[in-house]
Amino acid sequence: MAAEAYRTAGLTVGRLSERLGVPEHRLRAVINRQLGYRNFSSFLNEYRIEAAKTALSDPHSADTQILHIALDLGYGSIAPFNRAFRDLTGDTPTGFRRKSLTKVDAFNGGPSD
């Protein structure tokens, strides 16, 4: 995942196991038993949503549409991205971005005119 495999659209546990060169059952066991995830989807969403939080809180990408961020992270559409984001953060991507960028503005002495 350090190589950002999570950004691959349509990534499955089978495809990831092939990419890593390990049997699928072993990868599932590591994800479920050793790392404690409910399933591969939960594991994948955590990586994707952490990357989304970074992108959404970056003032340099404030103009990037949320849909583009979702697609770049491997989601096929906005609905599953929004659902996963809310499940993991308790907030919408738009709300998270607004709050994050407001904190950055406050830290930097307010918005510049």
mmCIF file of N, CA, C and O in Angstrom:
data_model
loop_
_atom_site.group_PDB
_atom_site.id
_atom_site.type_symbol
_atom_site.label_atom_id
_atom_site.label_comp_id
_atom_site.label_asym_id
_atom_site.label_seq_id
_atom_site.Cartn_x
_atom_site.Cartn_y
_atom_site.Cartn_z
ATOM 1 N N MET A 1 0.825 -1.187 0.000
ATOM 2 C CA MET A 1 0.000 0.000 0.000
ATOM 3 C C MET A 1 0.874 1.258 0.000
ATOM 4 O O MET A 1 0.418 2.303 -0.404
ATOM 5 N N ALA A 2 2.112 1.111 0.437
ATOM 6 C CA ALA A 2 3.026 2.254 0.418
ATOM 7 C C ALA A 2 3.263 2.737 -1.008
ATOM 8 O O ALA A 2 3.559 3.902 -1.228
ATOM 9 N N ALA A 3 3.095 1.847 -1.980
ATOM 10 C CA ALA A 3 3.252 2.220 -3.387
ATOM 11 C C ALA A 3 1.935 2.755 -3.959
ATOM 12 O O ALA A 3 1.802 2.905 -5.163
ATOM 13 N N GLU A 4 0.997 3.042 -3.075
ATOM 14 C CA GLU A 4 -0.310 3.607 -3.423
ATOM 15 C C GLU A 4 -1.134 2.704 -4.341
ATOM 16 O O GLU A 4 -1.868 3.172 -5.209
ATOM 17 N N ALA A 5 -1.061 1.404 -4.103
ATOM 18 C CA ALA A 5 -1.879 0.457 -4.849
ATOM 19 C C ALA A 5 -3.362 0.723 -4.623
ATOM 20 O O ALA A 5 -4.191 0.426 -5.479
ATOM 21 N N TYR A 6 -3.698 1.321 -3.486
ATOM 22 C CA TYR A 6 -5.093 1.606 -3.165
ATOM 23 C C TYR A 6 -5.739 2.559 -4.169
ATOM 24 O O TYR A 6 -6.948 2.655 -4.253
ATOM 25 N N ARG A 7 -4.953 3.276 -4.946
ATOM 26 C CA ARG A 7 -5.477 4.198 -5.945
ATOM 27 C C ARG A 7 -5.984 3.488 -7.204
ATOM 28 O O ARG A 7 -6.598 4.101 -8.055
ATOM 29 N N THR A 8 -5.739 2.208 -7.301
ATOM 30 C CA THR A 8 -6.141 1.429 -8.466
ATOM 31 C C THR A 8 -7.651 1.212 -8.459
ATOM 32 O O THR A 8 -8.195 0.639 -7.511
ATOM 33 N N ALA A 9 -8.304 1.667 -9.513
ATOM 34 C CA ALA A 9 -9.756 1.459 -9.632
ATOM 35 C C ALA A 9 -10.034 -0.033 -9.775
ATOM 36 O O ALA A 9 -9.295 -0.757 -10.444
ATOM 37 N N GLY A 10 -11.071 -0.495 -9.108
ATOM 38 C CA GLY A 10 -11.460 -1.896 -9.205
ATOM 39 C C GLY A 10 -10.522 -2.856 -8.491
ATOM 40 O O GLY A 10 -10.533 -4.054 -8.760
ATOM 41 N N LEU A 11 -9.718 -2.348 -7.582
ATOM 42 C CA LEU A 11 -8.774 -3.203 -6.858
ATOM 43 C C LEU A 11 -9.538 -4.212 -6.013
ATOM 44 O O LEU A 11 -10.467 -3.864 -5.298
ATOM 45 N N THR A 12 -9.131 -5.461 -6.125
ATOM 46 C CA THR A 12 -9.719 -6.531 -5.325
ATOM 47 C C THR A 12 -8.608 -7.192 -4.524
ATOM 48 O O THR A 12 -7.417 -7.006 -4.814
ATOM 49 N N VAL A 13 -8.999 -7.979 -3.546
ATOM 50 C CA VAL A 13 -8.006 -8.695 -2.750
ATOM 51 C C VAL A 13 -7.232 -9.656 -3.649
ATOM 52 O O VAL A 13 -6.027 -9.851 -3.468
ATOM 53 N N GLY A 14 -7.891 -10.226 -4.639
ATOM 54 C CA GLY A 14 -7.220 -11.129 -5.574
ATOM 55 C C GLY A 14 -6.166 -10.414 -6.396
ATOM 56 O O GLY A 14 -5.042 -10.913 -6.569
ATOM 57 N N ARG A 15 -6.512 -9.247 -6.909
ATOM 58 C CA ARG A 15 -5.552 -8.480 -7.706
ATOM 59 C C ARG A 15 -4.375 -8.003 -6.852
ATOM 60 O O ARG A 15 -3.239 -8.001 -7.301
ATOM 61 N N LEU A 16 -4.659 -7.597 -5.627
ATOM 62 C CA LEU A 16 -3.590 -7.155 -4.749
ATOM 63 C C LEU A 16 -2.673 -8.320 -4.389
ATOM 64 O O LEU A 16 -1.454 -8.172 -4.357
ATOM 65 N N SER A 17 -3.255 -9.486 -4.154
ATOM 66 C CA SER A 17 -2.424 -10.656 -3.823
ATOM 67 C C SER A 17 -1.533 -11.027 -5.004
ATOM 68 O O SER A 17 -0.372 -11.379 -4.811
ATOM 69 N N GLU A 18 -2.053 -10.915 -6.230
ATOM 70 C CA GLU A 18 -1.223 -11.172 -7.419
ATOM 71 C C GLU A 18 -0.088 -10.160 -7.502
ATOM 72 O O GLU A 18 1.055 -10.515 -7.771
ATOM 73 N N ARG A 19 -0.417 -8.910 -7.267
ATOM 74 C CA ARG A 19 0.581 -7.840 -7.332
ATOM 75 C C ARG A 19 1.686 -8.051 -6.300
ATOM 76 O O ARG A 19 2.844 -7.764 -6.555
ATOM 77 N N LEU A 20 1.295 -8.540 -5.127
ATOM 78 C CA LEU A 20 2.264 -8.778 -4.051
ATOM 79 C C LEU A 20 2.967 -10.127 -4.163
ATOM 80 O O LEU A 20 3.961 -10.362 -3.491
ATOM 81 N N GLY A 21 2.393 -11.017 -4.992
ATOM 82 C CA GLY A 21 2.983 -12.342 -5.139
ATOM 83 C C GLY A 21 2.756 -13.244 -3.948
ATOM 84 O O GLY A 21 3.612 -14.066 -3.608
ATOM 85 N N VAL A 22 1.608 -13.070 -3.289
ATOM 86 C CA VAL A 22 1.264 -13.919 -2.146
ATOM 87 C C VAL A 22 -0.103 -14.551 -2.401
ATOM 88 O O VAL A 22 -0.932 -13.979 -3.106
ATOM 89 N N PRO A 23 -0.340 -15.725 -1.832
ATOM 90 C CA PRO A 23 -1.651 -16.352 -2.002
ATOM 91 C C PRO A 23 -2.764 -15.478 -1.398
ATOM 92 O O PRO A 23 -2.567 -14.833 -0.356
ATOM 93 N N GLU A 24 -3.894 -15.466 -2.061
ATOM 94 C CA GLU A 24 -5.012 -14.635 -1.617
ATOM 95 C C GLU A 24 -5.442 -14.963 -0.193
ATOM 96 O O GLU A 24 -5.726 -14.063 0.597
ATOM 97 N N HIS A 25 -5.492 -16.242 0.163
ATOM 98 C CA HIS A 25 -5.934 -16.615 1.513
ATOM 99 C C HIS A 25 -4.987 -16.057 2.582
ATOM 100 O O HIS A 25 -5.417 -15.688 3.663
ATOM 101 N N ARG A 26 -3.691 -15.972 2.272
ATOM 102 C CA ARG A 26 -2.751 -15.402 3.238
ATOM 103 C C ARG A 26 -2.966 -13.909 3.402
ATOM 104 O O ARG A 26 -2.904 -13.374 4.513
ATOM 105 N N LEU A 27 -3.185 -13.229 2.286
ATOM 106 C CA LEU A 27 -3.436 -11.788 2.352
ATOM 107 C C LEU A 27 -4.706 -11.506 3.139
ATOM 108 O O LEU A 27 -4.740 -10.611 3.980
ATOM 109 N N ARG A 28 -5.754 -12.288 2.885
ATOM 110 C CA ARG A 28 -7.004 -12.123 3.645
ATOM 111 C C ARG A 28 -6.765 -12.325 5.139
ATOM 112 O O ARG A 28 -7.281 -11.584 5.966
ATOM 113 N N ALA A 29 -5.988 -13.339 5.481
ATOM 114 C CA ALA A 29 -5.705 -13.628 6.893
ATOM 115 C C ALA A 29 -4.966 -12.468 7.540
ATOM 116 O O ALA A 29 -5.283 -12.072 8.673
ATOM 117 N N VAL A 30 -4.004 -11.892 6.836
ATOM 118 C CA VAL A 30 -3.258 -10.753 7.385
ATOM 119 C C VAL A 30 -4.199 -9.567 7.585
ATOM 120 O O VAL A 30 -4.199 -8.934 8.645
ATOM 121 N N ILE A 31 -4.999 -9.259 6.577
ATOM 122 C CA ILE A 31 -5.910 -8.111 6.647
ATOM 123 C C ILE A 31 -6.934 -8.297 7.763
ATOM 124 O O ILE A 31 -7.177 -7.390 8.550
ATOM 125 N N ASN A 32 -7.514 -9.488 7.840
ATOM 126 C CA ASN A 32 -8.593 -9.726 8.806
ATOM 127 C C ASN A 32 -8.083 -10.030 10.215
ATOM 128 O O ASN A 32 -8.528 -9.400 11.176
ATOM 129 N N ARG A 33 -7.179 -10.953 10.340
ATOM 130 C CA ARG A 33 -6.760 -11.395 11.674
ATOM 131 C C ARG A 33 -5.653 -10.538 12.267
ATOM 132 O O ARG A 33 -5.725 -10.142 13.418
ATOM 133 N N GLN A 34 -4.620 -10.271 11.490
ATOM 134 C CA GLN A 34 -3.477 -9.553 12.048
ATOM 135 C C GLN A 34 -3.704 -8.046 12.103
ATOM 136 O O GLN A 34 -3.303 -7.401 13.057
ATOM 137 N N LEU A 35 -4.324 -7.489 11.073
ATOM 138 C CA LEU A 35 -4.551 -6.042 11.063
ATOM 139 C C LEU A 35 -5.905 -5.664 11.652
ATOM 140 O O LEU A 35 -6.138 -4.502 11.956
ATOM 141 N N GLY A 36 -6.801 -6.642 11.785
ATOM 142 C CA GLY A 36 -8.072 -6.422 12.461
ATOM 143 C C GLY A 36 -9.176 -5.766 11.639
ATOM 144 O O GLY A 36 -10.128 -5.235 12.210
ATOM 145 N N TYR A 37 -9.077 -5.812 10.335
ATOM 146 C CA TYR A 37 -10.139 -5.224 9.499
ATOM 147 C C TYR A 37 -11.253 -6.230 9.319
ATOM 148 O O TYR A 37 -11.028 -7.435 9.274
ATOM 149 N N ARG A 38 -12.465 -5.711 9.174
ATOM 150 C CA ARG A 38 -13.657 -6.530 8.968
ATOM 151 C C ARG A 38 -13.571 -7.278 7.644
ATOM 152 O O ARG A 38 -13.957 -8.431 7.537
ATOM 153 N N ASN A 39 -13.073 -6.578 6.616
ATOM 154 C CA ASN A 39 -12.956 -7.165 5.279
ATOM 155 C C ASN A 39 -11.994 -6.319 4.441
ATOM 156 O O ASN A 39 -11.505 -5.288 4.899
ATOM 157 N N PHE A 40 -11.764 -6.749 3.212
ATOM 158 C CA PHE A 40 -10.841 -6.043 2.335
ATOM 159 C C PHE A 40 -11.328 -4.637 2.034
ATOM 160 O O PHE A 40 -10.533 -3.692 1.978
ATOM 161 N N SER A 41 -12.613 -4.466 1.874
ATOM 162 C CA SER A 41 -13.181 -3.149 1.580
ATOM 163 C C SER A 41 -12.880 -2.147 2.700
ATOM 164 O O SER A 41 -12.513 -0.999 2.432
ATOM 165 N N SER A 42 -13.005 -2.560 3.944
ATOM 166 C CA SER A 42 -12.693 -1.676 5.083
ATOM 167 C C SER A 42 -11.221 -1.293 5.067
ATOM 168 O O SER A 42 -10.872 -0.136 5.314
ATOM 169 N N PHE A 43 -10.377 -2.266 4.787
ATOM 170 C CA PHE A 43 -8.936 -2.040 4.700
ATOM 171 C C PHE A 43 -8.617 -1.019 3.607
ATOM 172 O O PHE A 43 -7.909 -0.036 3.833
ATOM 173 N N LEU A 44 -9.183 -1.225 2.437
ATOM 174 C CA LEU A 44 -8.951 -0.353 1.297
ATOM 175 C C LEU A 44 -9.486 1.052 1.546
ATOM 176 O O LEU A 44 -8.809 2.047 1.278
ATOM 177 N N ASN A 45 -10.696 1.135 2.096
ATOM 178 C CA ASN A 45 -11.297 2.450 2.360
ATOM 179 C C ASN A 45 -10.473 3.271 3.342
ATOM 180 O O ASN A 45 -10.375 4.489 3.199
ATOM 181 N N GLU A 46 -9.872 2.637 4.324
ATOM 182 C CA GLU A 46 -9.088 3.403 5.284
ATOM 183 C C GLU A 46 -7.910 4.110 4.604
ATOM 184 O O GLU A 46 -7.654 5.281 4.849
ATOM 185 N N TYR A 47 -7.228 3.411 3.723
ATOM 186 C CA TYR A 47 -6.118 4.033 2.984
ATOM 187 C C TYR A 47 -6.624 5.149 2.085
ATOM 188 O O TYR A 47 -6.031 6.234 2.020
ATOM 189 N N ARG A 48 -7.706 4.878 1.376
ATOM 190 C CA ARG A 48 -8.238 5.869 0.445
ATOM 191 C C ARG A 48 -8.739 7.112 1.155
ATOM 192 O O ARG A 48 -8.485 8.236 0.716
ATOM 193 N N ILE A 49 -9.422 6.941 2.262
ATOM 194 C CA ILE A 49 -9.990 8.093 2.967
ATOM 195 C C ILE A 49 -8.886 8.901 3.642
ATOM 196 O O ILE A 49 -8.951 10.132 3.699
ATOM 197 N N GLU A 50 -7.840 8.270 4.129
ATOM 198 C CA GLU A 50 -6.704 9.030 4.683
ATOM 199 C C GLU A 50 -6.084 9.904 3.602
ATOM 200 O O GLU A 50 -5.741 11.059 3.848
ATOM 201 N N ALA A 51 -5.948 9.356 2.393
ATOM 202 C CA ALA A 51 -5.395 10.144 1.284
ATOM 203 C C ALA A 51 -6.367 11.266 0.902
ATOM 204 O O ALA A 51 -5.942 12.381 0.578
ATOM 205 N N ALA A 52 -7.660 10.995 0.968
ATOM 206 C CA ALA A 52 -8.662 12.022 0.661
ATOM 207 C C ALA A 52 -8.599 13.150 1.680
ATOM 208 O O ALA A 52 -8.667 14.331 1.305
ATOM 209 N N LYS A 53 -8.446 12.821 2.947
ATOM 210 C CA LYS A 53 -8.349 13.850 3.980
ATOM 211 C C LYS A 53 -7.137 14.753 3.733
ATOM 212 O O LYS A 53 -7.228 15.969 3.889
ATOM 213 N N THR A 54 -6.048 14.164 3.317
ATOM 214 C CA THR A 54 -4.851 14.951 3.007
ATOM 215 C C THR A 54 -5.132 15.897 1.840
ATOM 216 O O THR A 54 -4.808 17.086 1.901
ATOM 217 N N ALA A 55 -5.740 15.374 0.786
ATOM 218 C CA ALA A 55 -6.046 16.205 -0.392
ATOM 219 C C ALA A 55 -7.053 17.298 -0.066
ATOM 220 O O ALA A 55 -6.905 18.444 -0.506
ATOM 221 N N LEU A 56 -8.067 16.960 0.707
ATOM 222 C CA LEU A 56 -9.121 17.932 1.027
ATOM 223 C C LEU A 56 -8.632 19.043 1.955
ATOM 224 O O LEU A 56 -9.196 20.134 1.962
ATOM 225 N N SER A 57 -7.609 18.781 2.731
ATOM 226 C CA SER A 57 -7.111 19.800 3.657
ATOM 227 C C SER A 57 -5.933 20.590 3.084
ATOM 228 O O SER A 57 -5.405 21.467 3.749
ATOM 229 N N ASP A 58 -5.562 20.286 1.856
ATOM 230 C CA ASP A 58 -4.452 20.992 1.204
ATOM 231 C C ASP A 58 -4.957 22.251 0.514
ATOM 232 O O ASP A 58 -5.739 22.173 -0.431
ATOM 233 N N PRO A 59 -4.528 23.430 0.957
ATOM 234 C CA PRO A 59 -4.992 24.675 0.336
ATOM 235 C C PRO A 59 -4.657 24.761 -1.155
ATOM 236 O O PRO A 59 -5.369 25.411 -1.906
ATOM 237 N N HIS A 60 -3.611 24.084 -1.578
ATOM 238 C CA HIS A 60 -3.214 24.114 -2.988
ATOM 239 C C HIS A 60 -4.164 23.331 -3.889
ATOM 240 O O HIS A 60 -4.167 23.528 -5.099
ATOM 241 N N SER A 61 -4.947 22.442 -3.302
ATOM 242 C CA SER A 61 -5.909 21.680 -4.105
ATOM 243 C C SER A 61 -7.350 22.047 -3.746
ATOM 244 O O SER A 61 -8.264 21.274 -3.997
ATOM 245 N N ALA A 62 -7.528 23.236 -3.185
ATOM 246 C CA ALA A 62 -8.866 23.671 -2.770
ATOM 247 C C ALA A 62 -9.835 23.787 -3.941
ATOM 248 O O ALA A 62 -11.044 23.664 -3.762
ATOM 249 N N ASP A 63 -9.308 23.996 -5.148
ATOM 250 C CA ASP A 63 -10.169 24.120 -6.323
ATOM 251 C C ASP A 63 -10.429 22.784 -7.015
ATOM 252 O O ASP A 63 -11.216 22.725 -7.956
ATOM 253 N N THR A 64 -9.768 21.740 -6.569
ATOM 254 C CA THR A 64 -9.967 20.422 -7.170
ATOM 255 C C THR A 64 -11.337 19.894 -6.752
ATOM 256 O O THR A 64 -11.664 19.875 -5.564
ATOM 257 N N GLN A 65 -12.123 19.481 -7.720
ATOM 258 C CA GLN A 65 -13.451 18.953 -7.412
ATOM 259 C C GLN A 65 -13.329 17.667 -6.598
ATOM 260 O O GLN A 65 -12.423 16.854 -6.827
ATOM 261 N N ILE A 66 -14.246 17.497 -5.685
ATOM 262 C CA ILE A 66 -14.244 16.304 -4.836
ATOM 263 C C ILE A 66 -14.396 15.047 -5.681
ATOM 264 O O ILE A 66 -13.767 14.025 -5.404
ATOM 265 N N LEU A 67 -15.176 15.116 -6.733
ATOM 266 C CA LEU A 67 -15.319 13.963 -7.636
ATOM 267 C C LEU A 67 -13.963 13.554 -8.201
ATOM 268 O O LEU A 67 -13.641 12.372 -8.265
ATOM 269 N N HIS A 68 -13.143 14.504 -8.580
ATOM 270 C CA HIS A 68 -11.819 14.194 -9.127
ATOM 271 C C HIS A 68 -10.937 13.518 -8.077
ATOM 272 O O HIS A 68 -10.184 12.591 -8.403
ATOM 273 N N ILE A 69 -11.037 13.968 -6.847
ATOM 274 C CA ILE A 69 -10.272 13.333 -5.763
ATOM 275 C C ILE A 69 -10.733 11.892 -5.595
ATOM 276 O O ILE A 69 -9.918 10.976 -5.498
ATOM 277 N N ALA A 70 -12.047 11.683 -5.581
ATOM 278 C CA ALA A 70 -12.604 10.339 -5.422
ATOM 279 C C ALA A 70 -12.143 9.419 -6.548
ATOM 280 O O ALA A 70 -11.704 8.285 -6.299
ATOM 281 N N LEU A 71 -12.224 9.881 -7.775
ATOM 282 C CA LEU A 71 -11.810 9.064 -8.918
ATOM 283 C C LEU A 71 -10.317 8.772 -8.881
ATOM 284 O O LEU A 71 -9.888 7.654 -9.179
ATOM 285 N N ASP A 72 -9.533 9.766 -8.483
ATOM 286 C CA ASP A 72 -8.082 9.590 -8.383
ATOM 287 C C ASP A 72 -7.711 8.545 -7.326
ATOM 288 O O ASP A 72 -6.683 7.892 -7.427
ATOM 289 N N LEU A 73 -8.559 8.384 -6.338
ATOM 290 C CA LEU A 73 -8.301 7.422 -5.272
ATOM 291 C C LEU A 73 -8.836 6.028 -5.578
ATOM 292 O O LEU A 73 -8.756 5.137 -4.750
ATOM 293 N N GLY A 74 -9.409 5.851 -6.766
ATOM 294 C CA GLY A 74 -9.852 4.529 -7.169
ATOM 295 C C GLY A 74 -11.336 4.264 -7.044
ATOM 296 O O GLY A 74 -11.796 3.177 -7.380
ATOM 297 N N TYR A 75 -12.103 5.230 -6.561
ATOM 298 C CA TYR A 75 -13.552 5.050 -6.487
ATOM 299 C C TYR A 75 -14.136 5.201 -7.880
ATOM 300 O O TYR A 75 -13.697 6.047 -8.661
ATOM 301 N N GLY A 76 -15.146 4.416 -8.188
ATOM 302 C CA GLY A 76 -15.772 4.465 -9.503
ATOM 303 C C GLY A 76 -16.776 5.581 -9.654
ATOM 304 O O GLY A 76 -17.106 5.989 -10.766
ATOM 305 N N SER A 77 -17.281 6.078 -8.523
ATOM 306 C CA SER A 77 -18.249 7.177 -8.547
ATOM 307 C C SER A 77 -18.221 7.878 -7.192
ATOM 308 O O SER A 77 -17.572 7.423 -6.254
ATOM 309 N N ILE A 78 -18.959 8.953 -7.090
ATOM 310 C CA ILE A 78 -18.938 9.781 -5.883
ATOM 311 C C ILE A 78 -19.696 9.135 -4.706
ATOM 312 O O ILE A 78 -19.311 9.324 -3.556
ATOM 313 N N ALA A 79 -20.764 8.381 -4.989
ATOM 314 C CA ALA A 79 -21.598 7.836 -3.898
ATOM 315 C C ALA A 79 -20.818 6.923 -2.944
ATOM 316 O O ALA A 79 -20.882 7.119 -1.727
ATOM 317 N N PRO A 80 -20.076 5.927 -3.431
ATOM 318 C CA PRO A 80 -19.334 5.086 -2.480
ATOM 319 C C PRO A 80 -18.245 5.864 -1.742
ATOM 320 O O PRO A 80 -17.958 5.582 -0.577
ATOM 321 N N PHE A 81 -17.664 6.845 -2.403
ATOM 322 C CA PHE A 81 -16.663 7.686 -1.747
ATOM 323 C C PHE A 81 -17.303 8.465 -0.602
ATOM 324 O O PHE A 81 -16.788 8.470 0.519
ATOM 325 N N ASN A 82 -18.415 9.127 -0.879
ATOM 326 C CA ASN A 82 -19.109 9.896 0.161
ATOM 327 C C ASN A 82 -19.505 9.012 1.342
ATOM 328 O O ASN A 82 -19.345 9.393 2.494
ATOM 329 N N ARG A 83 -20.018 7.822 1.040
ATOM 330 C CA ARG A 83 -20.448 6.894 2.092
ATOM 331 C C ARG A 83 -19.256 6.462 2.950
ATOM 332 O O ARG A 83 -19.310 6.502 4.177
ATOM 333 N N ALA A 84 -18.164 6.062 2.301
ATOM 334 C CA ALA A 84 -16.971 5.630 3.045
ATOM 335 C C ALA A 84 -16.386 6.786 3.849
ATOM 336 O O ALA A 84 -15.985 6.607 4.998
ATOM 337 N N PHE A 85 -16.376 7.964 3.270
ATOM 338 C CA PHE A 85 -15.821 9.127 3.962
ATOM 339 C C PHE A 85 -16.621 9.426 5.225
ATOM 340 O O PHE A 85 -16.059 9.618 6.296
ATOM 341 N N ARG A 86 -17.936 9.443 5.099
ATOM 342 C CA ARG A 86 -18.787 9.723 6.252
ATOM 343 C C ARG A 86 -18.657 8.629 7.309
ATOM 344 O O ARG A 86 -18.592 8.914 8.501
ATOM 345 N N ASP A 87 -18.597 7.372 6.876
ATOM 346 C CA ASP A 87 -18.459 6.262 7.832
ATOM 347 C C ASP A 87 -17.172 6.370 8.643
ATOM 348 O O ASP A 87 -17.161 6.079 9.834
ATOM 349 N N LEU A 88 -16.087 6.779 7.996
ATOM 350 C CA LEU A 88 -14.798 6.824 8.682
ATOM 351 C C LEU A 88 -14.519 8.129 9.415
ATOM 352 O O LEU A 88 -13.746 8.149 10.372
ATOM 353 N N THR A 89 -15.138 9.226 8.976
ATOM 354 C CA THR A 89 -14.831 10.521 9.598
ATOM 355 C C THR A 89 -16.012 11.138 10.339
ATOM 356 O O THR A 89 -15.817 12.049 11.140
ATOM 357 N N GLY A 90 -17.219 10.698 10.024
ATOM 358 C CA GLY A 90 -18.405 11.307 10.618
ATOM 359 C C GLY A 90 -18.787 12.619 9.952
ATOM 360 O O GLY A 90 -19.664 13.337 10.437
ATOM 361 N N ASP A 91 -18.144 12.939 8.847
ATOM 362 C CA ASP A 91 -18.386 14.204 8.152
ATOM 363 C C ASP A 91 -18.452 13.938 6.657
ATOM 364 O O ASP A 91 -18.003 12.896 6.182
ATOM 365 N N THR A 92 -18.988 14.888 5.924
ATOM 366 C CA THR A 92 -18.977 14.797 4.469
ATOM 367 C C THR A 92 -17.635 15.316 3.961
ATOM 368 O O THR A 92 -16.966 16.087 4.662
ATOM 369 N N PRO A 93 -17.240 14.938 2.762
ATOM 370 C CA PRO A 93 -16.002 15.501 2.210
ATOM 371 C C PRO A 93 -16.040 17.029 2.127
ATOM 372 O O PRO A 93 -15.060 17.701 2.455
ATOM 373 N N THR A 94 -17.172 17.587 1.744
ATOM 374 C CA THR A 94 -17.305 19.044 1.656
ATOM 375 C C THR A 94 -17.173 19.694 3.023
ATOM 376 O O THR A 94 -16.460 20.686 3.187
ATOM 377 N N GLY A 95 -17.839 19.138 4.014
ATOM 378 C CA GLY A 95 -17.746 19.670 5.372
ATOM 379 C C GLY A 95 -16.337 19.561 5.921
ATOM 380 O O GLY A 95 -15.832 20.489 6.555
ATOM 381 N N PHE A 96 -15.692 18.432 5.678
ATOM 382 C CA PHE A 96 -14.320 18.242 6.137
ATOM 383 C C PHE A 96 -13.395 19.268 5.490
ATOM 384 O O PHE A 96 -12.565 19.877 6.160
ATOM 385 N N ARG A 97 -13.552 19.461 4.184
ATOM 386 C CA ARG A 97 -12.705 20.429 3.472
ATOM 387 C C ARG A 97 -12.910 21.828 4.037
ATOM 388 O O ARG A 97 -11.956 22.545 4.304
ATOM 389 N N ARG A 98 -14.155 22.213 4.216
ATOM 390 C CA ARG A 98 -14.460 23.553 4.722
ATOM 391 C C ARG A 98 -13.813 23.773 6.085
ATOM 392 O O ARG A 98 -13.157 24.786 6.313
ATOM 393 N N LYS A 99 -13.973 22.815 6.982
ATOM 394 C CA LYS A 99 -13.390 22.934 8.328
ATOM 395 C C LYS A 99 -11.866 22.941 8.279
ATOM 396 O O LYS A 99 -11.220 23.729 8.976
ATOM 397 N N SER A 100 -11.283 22.077 7.472
ATOM 398 C CA SER A 100 -9.824 21.991 7.380
ATOM 399 C C SER A 100 -9.224 23.259 6.819
ATOM 400 O O SER A 100 -8.217 23.757 7.324
ATOM 401 N N LEU A 101 -9.820 23.792 5.772
ATOM 402 C CA LEU A 101 -9.282 25.000 5.148
ATOM 403 C C LEU A 101 -9.505 26.223 6.028
ATOM 404 O O LEU A 101 -8.696 27.146 6.016
ATOM 405 N N THR A 102 -10.575 26.224 6.808
ATOM 406 C CA THR A 102 -10.809 27.313 7.755
ATOM 407 C C THR A 102 -9.723 27.311 8.828
ATOM 408 O O THR A 102 -9.222 28.356 9.213
ATOM 409 N N LYS A 103 -9.347 26.119 9.289
ATOM 410 C CA LYS A 103 -8.271 26.004 10.292
ATOM 411 C C LYS A 103 -6.953 26.511 9.712
ATOM 412 O O LYS A 103 -6.184 27.181 10.396
ATOM 413 N N VAL A 104 -6.677 26.176 8.463
ATOM 414 C CA VAL A 104 -5.440 26.631 7.814
ATOM 415 C C VAL A 104 -5.445 28.143 7.706
ATOM 416 O O VAL A 104 -4.453 28.812 8.004
ATOM 417 N N ASP A 105 -6.588 28.729 7.293
ATOM 418 C CA ASP A 105 -6.701 30.198 7.195
ATOM 419 C C ASP A 105 -6.478 30.846 8.555
ATOM 420 O O ASP A 105 -5.772 31.839 8.666
ATOM 421 N N ALA A 106 -7.080 30.285 9.595
ATOM 422 C CA ALA A 106 -6.936 30.851 10.938
ATOM 423 C C ALA A 106 -5.480 30.777 11.400
ATOM 424 O O ALA A 106 -4.957 31.701 12.009
ATOM 425 N N PHE A 107 -4.833 29.651 11.095
ATOM 426 C CA PHE A 107 -3.434 29.467 11.482
ATOM 427 C C PHE A 107 -2.528 30.468 10.751
ATOM 428 O O PHE A 107 -1.567 30.969 11.303
ATOM 429 N N ASN A 108 -2.869 30.756 9.518
ATOM 430 C CA ASN A 108 -2.061 31.667 8.714
ATOM 431 C C ASN A 108 -2.461 33.127 8.871
ATOM 432 O O ASN A 108 -2.021 33.970 8.102
ATOM 433 N N GLY A 109 -3.302 33.437 9.814
ATOM 434 C CA GLY A 109 -3.686 34.820 10.055
ATOM 435 C C GLY A 109 -4.915 35.264 9.283
ATOM 436 O O GLY A 109 -5.133 36.447 9.081
ATOM 437 N N GLY A 110 -5.688 34.299 8.819
ATOM 438 C CA GLY A 110 -6.926 34.646 8.117
ATOM 439 C C GLY A 110 -6.742 34.644 6.617
ATOM 440 O O GLY A 110 -5.642 34.555 6.115
ATOM 441 N N PRO A 111 -7.850 34.708 5.902
ATOM 442 C CA PRO A 111 -7.775 34.688 4.442
ATOM 443 C C PRO A 111 -7.100 35.952 3.925
ATOM 444 O O PRO A 111 -7.232 37.020 4.481
ATOM 445 N N SER A 112 -6.350 35.779 2.858
ATOM 446 C CA SER A 112 -5.688 36.944 2.264
ATOM 447 C C SER A 112 -6.560 37.544 1.192
ATOM 448 O O SER A 112 -7.246 36.863 0.466
ATOM 449 N N ASP A 113 -6.528 38.848 1.096
ATOM 450 C CA ASP A 113 -7.335 39.561 0.087
ATOM 451 C C ASP A 113 -6.447 40.136 -0.981
ATOM 452 O O ASP A 113 -5.343 40.450 -0.814
#
